Amino acid sequence: GVDMLHEQSKFNQALEANPDPNKFFPAQLKGFEQLDKRMDQEIEGLTKLLGELQQVQNGLQQQQNGMQTNTMQMMEQVLQRHKRLRAQLIKIMCLAEGTSLASGFALNDPSRDQPLDSAYAQLQEALRT
């Protein structure tokens, strides 16, 4: 009788002194059999939480992989667009240069480049000797 009241009183004190009832769930246990049962429950709960954590990690990894794949695809699309635009720009520049030469309004006169090319070749030859 007295031991039971004393144990209940201590258990009630533990319940009142619980720093966070949402996280800590005290249980009144008697004997090793109940202690083993409680330990098995705790292990089962932890195992379940670890499984849920693994599922979350797997989901995050799949999401990250998907984002990397999308980024790589977008980068490839930008690269292909850059190549097309560069090729178009070169064609336009060639057409503009050809039209300018044909009409006599060329910005770059190839005949004026000849003396510069000769002077550059002479400088290179002088540096070699």
PDB file of C-alpha atoms in Angstrom:
ATOM      1  CA  GLY A   1       0.000   0.000   0.000  1.00  0.00           C
ATOM      2  CA  VAL A   2       2.518   2.640   1.158  1.00  0.00           C
ATOM      3  CA  ASP A   3       5.057   1.723  -1.549  1.00  0.00           C
ATOM      4  CA  MET A   4       2.354   2.034  -4.239  1.00  0.00           C
ATOM      5  CA  LEU A   5       1.338   5.479  -3.005  1.00  0.00           C
ATOM      6  CA  HIS A   6       4.976   6.546  -2.819  1.00  0.00           C
ATOM      7  CA  GLU A   7       5.646   5.324  -6.386  1.00  0.00           C
ATOM      8  CA  GLN A   8       2.476   7.023  -7.702  1.00  0.00           C
ATOM      9  CA  SER A   9       3.503  10.227  -5.946  1.00  0.00           C
ATOM     10  CA  LYS A  10       6.956  10.112  -7.565  1.00  0.00           C
ATOM     11  CA  PHE A  11       5.393   9.405 -10.954  1.00  0.00           C
ATOM     12  CA  ASN A  12       3.022  12.380 -10.561  1.00  0.00           C
ATOM     13  CA  GLN A  13       6.019  14.572  -9.647  1.00  0.00           C
ATOM     14  CA  ALA A  14       7.798  13.380 -12.782  1.00  0.00           C
ATOM     15  CA  LEU A  15       4.767  14.250 -14.900  1.00  0.00           C
ATOM     16  CA  GLU A  16       4.577  17.747 -13.389  1.00  0.00           C
ATOM     17  CA  ALA A  17       8.333  18.346 -13.758  1.00  0.00           C
ATOM     18  CA  ASN A  18       8.343  17.227 -17.401  1.00  0.00           C
ATOM     19  CA  PRO A  19      10.230  20.016 -19.230  1.00  0.00           C
ATOM     20  CA  ASP A  20       8.457  19.367 -22.545  1.00  0.00           C
ATOM     21  CA  PRO A  21       5.354  17.151 -22.485  1.00  0.00           C
ATOM     22  CA  ASN A  22       5.244  17.241 -26.303  1.00  0.00           C
ATOM     23  CA  LYS A  23       8.636  15.515 -26.522  1.00  0.00           C
ATOM     24  CA  PHE A  24       8.920  13.439 -23.366  1.00  0.00           C
ATOM     25  CA  PHE A  25       6.391  10.733 -22.544  1.00  0.00           C
ATOM     26  CA  PRO A  26       7.010   9.208 -19.134  1.00  0.00           C
ATOM     27  CA  ALA A  27       5.631   5.782 -18.476  1.00  0.00           C
ATOM     28  CA  GLN A  28       5.217   4.061 -15.134  1.00  0.00           C
ATOM     29  CA  LEU A  29       6.997   0.733 -15.399  1.00  0.00           C
ATOM     30  CA  LYS A  30       7.132  -2.148 -12.962  1.00  0.00           C
ATOM     31  CA  GLY A  31       9.738  -4.811 -13.399  1.00  0.00           C
ATOM     32  CA  PHE A  32      12.174  -5.740 -16.093  1.00  0.00           C
ATOM     33  CA  GLU A  33       9.499  -7.216 -18.313  1.00  0.00           C
ATOM     34  CA  GLN A  34       7.757  -3.825 -18.672  1.00  0.00           C
ATOM     35  CA  LEU A  35      11.138  -2.128 -19.072  1.00  0.00           C
ATOM     36  CA  ASP A  36      12.038  -4.519 -21.918  1.00  0.00           C
ATOM     37  CA  LYS A  37       8.650  -3.915 -23.522  1.00  0.00           C
ATOM     38  CA  ARG A  38       9.147  -0.135 -23.303  1.00  0.00           C
ATOM     39  CA  MET A  39      12.629  -0.445 -24.785  1.00  0.00           C
ATOM     40  CA  ASP A  40      11.214  -2.493 -27.679  1.00  0.00           C
ATOM     41  CA  GLN A  41       8.585   0.236 -28.257  1.00  0.00           C
ATOM     42  CA  GLU A  42      11.277   2.909 -28.290  1.00  0.00           C
ATOM     43  CA  ILE A  43      13.383   0.910 -30.760  1.00  0.00           C
ATOM     44  CA  GLU A  44      10.332   0.382 -32.965  1.00  0.00           C
ATOM     45  CA  GLY A  45       9.563   4.116 -32.876  1.00  0.00           C
ATOM     46  CA  LEU A  46      13.146   5.041 -33.718  1.00  0.00           C
ATOM     47  CA  THR A  47      13.216   2.529 -36.558  1.00  0.00           C
ATOM     48  CA  LYS A  48      10.031   4.057 -37.972  1.00  0.00           C
ATOM     49  CA  LEU A  49      11.466   7.586 -37.693  1.00  0.00           C
ATOM     50  CA  LEU A  50      14.700   6.506 -39.383  1.00  0.00           C
ATOM     51  CA  GLY A  51      12.674   5.011 -42.240  1.00  0.00           C
ATOM     52  CA  GLU A  52      10.735   8.254 -42.639  1.00  0.00           C
ATOM     53  CA  LEU A  53      13.970  10.228 -42.567  1.00  0.00           C
ATOM     54  CA  GLN A  54      15.389   7.983 -45.302  1.00  0.00           C
ATOM     55  CA  GLN A  55      12.278   8.594 -47.421  1.00  0.00           C
ATOM     56  CA  VAL A  56      12.697  12.358 -47.019  1.00  0.00           C
ATOM     57  CA  GLN A  57      16.378  12.100 -47.961  1.00  0.00           C
ATOM     58  CA  ASN A  58      15.515  10.009 -51.022  1.00  0.00           C
ATOM     59  CA  GLY A  59      12.892  12.562 -52.072  1.00  0.00           C
ATOM     60  CA  LEU A  60      15.360  15.417 -51.695  1.00  0.00           C
ATOM     61  CA  GLN A  61      17.978  13.529 -53.693  1.00  0.00           C
ATOM     62  CA  GLN A  62      15.493  12.847 -56.498  1.00  0.00           C
ATOM     63  CA  GLN A  63      14.500  16.506 -56.515  1.00  0.00           C
ATOM     64  CA  GLN A  64      18.139  17.590 -56.651  1.00  0.00           C
ATOM     65  CA  ASN A  65      18.861  15.143 -59.483  1.00  0.00           C
ATOM     66  CA  GLY A  66      15.864  16.478 -61.405  1.00  0.00           C
ATOM     67  CA  MET A  67      17.022  20.052 -60.936  1.00  0.00           C
ATOM     68  CA  GLN A  68      20.537  19.187 -62.137  1.00  0.00           C
ATOM     69  CA  THR A  69      19.104  17.449 -65.196  1.00  0.00           C
ATOM     70  CA  ASN A  70      16.904  20.458 -65.986  1.00  0.00           C
ATOM     71  CA  THR A  71      19.841  22.823 -65.544  1.00  0.00           C
ATOM     72  CA  MET A  72      22.024  20.761 -67.865  1.00  0.00           C
ATOM     73  CA  GLN A  73      19.242  20.664 -70.488  1.00  0.00           C
ATOM     74  CA  MET A  74      18.775  24.427 -70.252  1.00  0.00           C
ATOM     75  CA  MET A  75      22.516  25.007 -70.558  1.00  0.00           C
ATOM     76  CA  GLU A  76      22.630  22.813 -73.659  1.00  0.00           C
ATOM     77  CA  GLN A  77      19.720  24.760 -75.178  1.00  0.00           C
ATOM     78  CA  VAL A  78      21.486  28.065 -74.484  1.00  0.00           C
ATOM     79  CA  LEU A  79      24.703  26.725 -76.031  1.00  0.00           C
ATOM     80  CA  GLN A  80      22.871  25.594 -79.176  1.00  0.00           C
ATOM     81  CA  ARG A  81      21.118  28.968 -79.445  1.00  0.00           C
ATOM     82  CA  HIS A  82      24.460  30.741 -79.035  1.00  0.00           C
ATOM     83  CA  LYS A  83      25.944  28.653 -81.855  1.00  0.00           C
ATOM     84  CA  ARG A  84      23.011  29.451 -84.165  1.00  0.00           C
ATOM     85  CA  LEU A  85      23.169  33.172 -83.388  1.00  0.00           C
ATOM     86  CA  ARG A  86      26.943  33.254 -83.903  1.00  0.00           C
ATOM     87  CA  ALA A  87      26.593  31.540 -87.287  1.00  0.00           C
ATOM     88  CA  GLN A  88      23.849  33.995 -88.296  1.00  0.00           C
ATOM     89  CA  LEU A  89      25.979  36.950 -87.214  1.00  0.00           C
ATOM     90  CA  ILE A  90      28.946  35.714 -89.259  1.00  0.00           C
ATOM     91  CA  LYS A  91      26.710  35.325 -92.328  1.00  0.00           C
ATOM     92  CA  ILE A  92      25.326  38.830 -91.853  1.00  0.00           C
ATOM     93  CA  MET A  93      28.816  40.296 -91.437  1.00  0.00           C
ATOM     94  CA  CYS A  94      30.010  38.514 -94.589  1.00  0.00           C
ATOM     95  CA  LEU A  95      27.009  39.744 -96.569  1.00  0.00           C
ATOM     96  CA  ALA A  96      27.500  43.300 -95.272  1.00  0.00           C
ATOM     97  CA  GLU A  97      31.208  43.233 -96.134  1.00  0.00           C
ATOM     98  CA  GLY A  98      30.516  41.826 -99.593  1.00  0.00           C
ATOM     99  CA  THR A  99      27.861  44.435-100.261  1.00  0.00           C
ATOM    100  CA  SER A 100      30.154  47.210 -99.005  1.00  0.00           C
ATOM    101  CA  LEU A 101      33.041  46.062-101.212  1.00  0.00           C
ATOM    102  CA  ALA A 102      30.757  45.770-104.244  1.00  0.00           C
ATOM    103  CA  SER A 103      29.354  49.262-103.717  1.00  0.00           C
ATOM    104  CA  GLY A 104      32.717  50.859-102.897  1.00  0.00           C
ATOM    105  CA  PHE A 105      31.801  51.735 -99.330  1.00  0.00           C
ATOM    106  CA  ALA A 106      33.786  49.056 -97.557  1.00  0.00           C
ATOM    107  CA  LEU A 107      34.867  49.793 -94.025  1.00  0.00           C
ATOM    108  CA  ASN A 108      37.818  47.455 -94.420  1.00  0.00           C
ATOM    109  CA  ASP A 109      39.786  47.892 -97.600  1.00  0.00           C
ATOM    110  CA  PRO A 110      41.874  44.757 -98.199  1.00  0.00           C
ATOM    111  CA  SER A 111      44.377  46.729-100.268  1.00  0.00           C
ATOM    112  CA  ARG A 112      45.178  48.902 -97.235  1.00  0.00           C
ATOM    113  CA  ASP A 113      45.904  45.784 -95.166  1.00  0.00           C
ATOM    114  CA  GLN A 114      48.739  44.718 -97.522  1.00  0.00           C
ATOM    115  CA  PRO A 115      51.381  47.165 -96.177  1.00  0.00           C
ATOM    116  CA  LEU A 116      50.479  46.293 -92.584  1.00  0.00           C
ATOM    117  CA  ASP A 117      50.799  42.577 -93.338  1.00  0.00           C
ATOM    118  CA  SER A 118      54.218  43.160 -94.919  1.00  0.00           C
ATOM    119  CA  ALA A 119      55.431  45.272 -91.975  1.00  0.00           C
ATOM    120  CA  TYR A 120      54.213  42.603 -89.525  1.00  0.00           C
ATOM    121  CA  ALA A 121      56.037  39.873 -91.450  1.00  0.00           C
ATOM    122  CA  GLN A 122      59.237  41.948 -91.412  1.00  0.00           C
ATOM    123  CA  LEU A 123      58.960  42.472 -87.649  1.00  0.00           C
ATOM    124  CA  GLN A 124      58.484  38.766 -87.070  1.00  0.00           C
ATOM    125  CA  GLU A 125      61.515  37.984 -89.215  1.00  0.00           C
ATOM    126  CA  ALA A 126      63.610  40.529 -87.332  1.00  0.00           C
ATOM    127  CA  LEU A 127      62.631  39.015 -83.994  1.00  0.00           C
ATOM    128  CA  ARG A 128      63.691  35.545 -85.140  1.00  0.00           C
ATOM    129  CA  THR A 129      67.228  36.643 -85.992  1.00  0.00           C
TER     130      THR A 129
END
